[in-house]
């Protein structure tokens, strides 16, 4: 399993995008992606796991740039 920094770097190199998925999540904040994941979790067990991981970060207050903590500090 890779860390967010490595995944973002690989994503940016492969797609030539200015940010990777974890950096984007920090900008957007985690509440909206969490709500979207919950809406899909009724039919997909993998989405349930993702929702749990996001919820753990939200509960710790690591919701992104607005909170000053996220995948990137």
PDB file of C-alpha atoms in Angstrom, residues 1 22 25 30 33-34 37-38 45-63 71:
ATOM      1  CA  UNK A   1       0.000   0.000   0.000  1.00  0.00           C
ATOM      2  CA  UNK A  22      -5.301  13.178  -2.390  1.00  0.00           C
ATOM      3  CA  UNK A  25      -9.410  15.853  -1.640  1.00  0.00           C
ATOM      4  CA  UNK A  30     -13.644  15.320   2.984  1.00  0.00           C
ATOM      5  CA  UNK A  33     -16.595  12.851  -0.835  1.00  0.00           C
ATOM      6  CA  UNK A  34     -17.754  11.107   2.355  1.00  0.00           C
ATOM      7  CA  UNK A  37     -19.316   7.446  -0.815  1.00  0.00           C
ATOM      8  CA  UNK A  38     -22.133   6.828   1.666  1.00  0.00           C
ATOM      9  CA  UNK A  45     -18.956  -3.316   0.080  1.00  0.00           C
ATOM     10  CA  UNK A  46     -15.752  -1.618  -1.126  1.00  0.00           C
ATOM     11  CA  UNK A  47     -17.482   1.767  -0.775  1.00  0.00           C
ATOM     12  CA  UNK A  48     -18.341   0.865   2.833  1.00  0.00           C
ATOM     13  CA  UNK A  49     -14.627   0.379   3.570  1.00  0.00           C
ATOM     14  CA  UNK A  50     -13.750   3.685   1.901  1.00  0.00           C
ATOM     15  CA  UNK A  51     -16.498   5.477   3.833  1.00  0.00           C
ATOM     16  CA  UNK A  52     -15.110   4.116   7.116  1.00  0.00           C
ATOM     17  CA  UNK A  53     -11.598   5.359   6.325  1.00  0.00           C
ATOM     18  CA  UNK A  54     -12.860   8.815   5.362  1.00  0.00           C
ATOM     19  CA  UNK A  55     -15.048   8.952   8.500  1.00  0.00           C
ATOM     20  CA  UNK A  56     -12.011   8.193  10.683  1.00  0.00           C
ATOM     21  CA  UNK A  57     -10.214  11.206   9.218  1.00  0.00           C
ATOM     22  CA  UNK A  58     -13.286  13.426   9.625  1.00  0.00           C
ATOM     23  CA  UNK A  59     -13.675  12.337  13.262  1.00  0.00           C
ATOM     24  CA  UNK A  60     -10.036  13.332  13.896  1.00  0.00           C
ATOM     25  CA  UNK A  61     -10.684  16.741  12.336  1.00  0.00           C
ATOM     26  CA  UNK A  62      -8.449  15.975   9.345  1.00  0.00           C
ATOM     27  CA  UNK A  63     -10.894  17.282   6.755  1.00  0.00           C
ATOM     28  CA  UNK A  71      -3.611  14.044   3.701  1.00  0.00           C
TER      29      UNK A  71
END
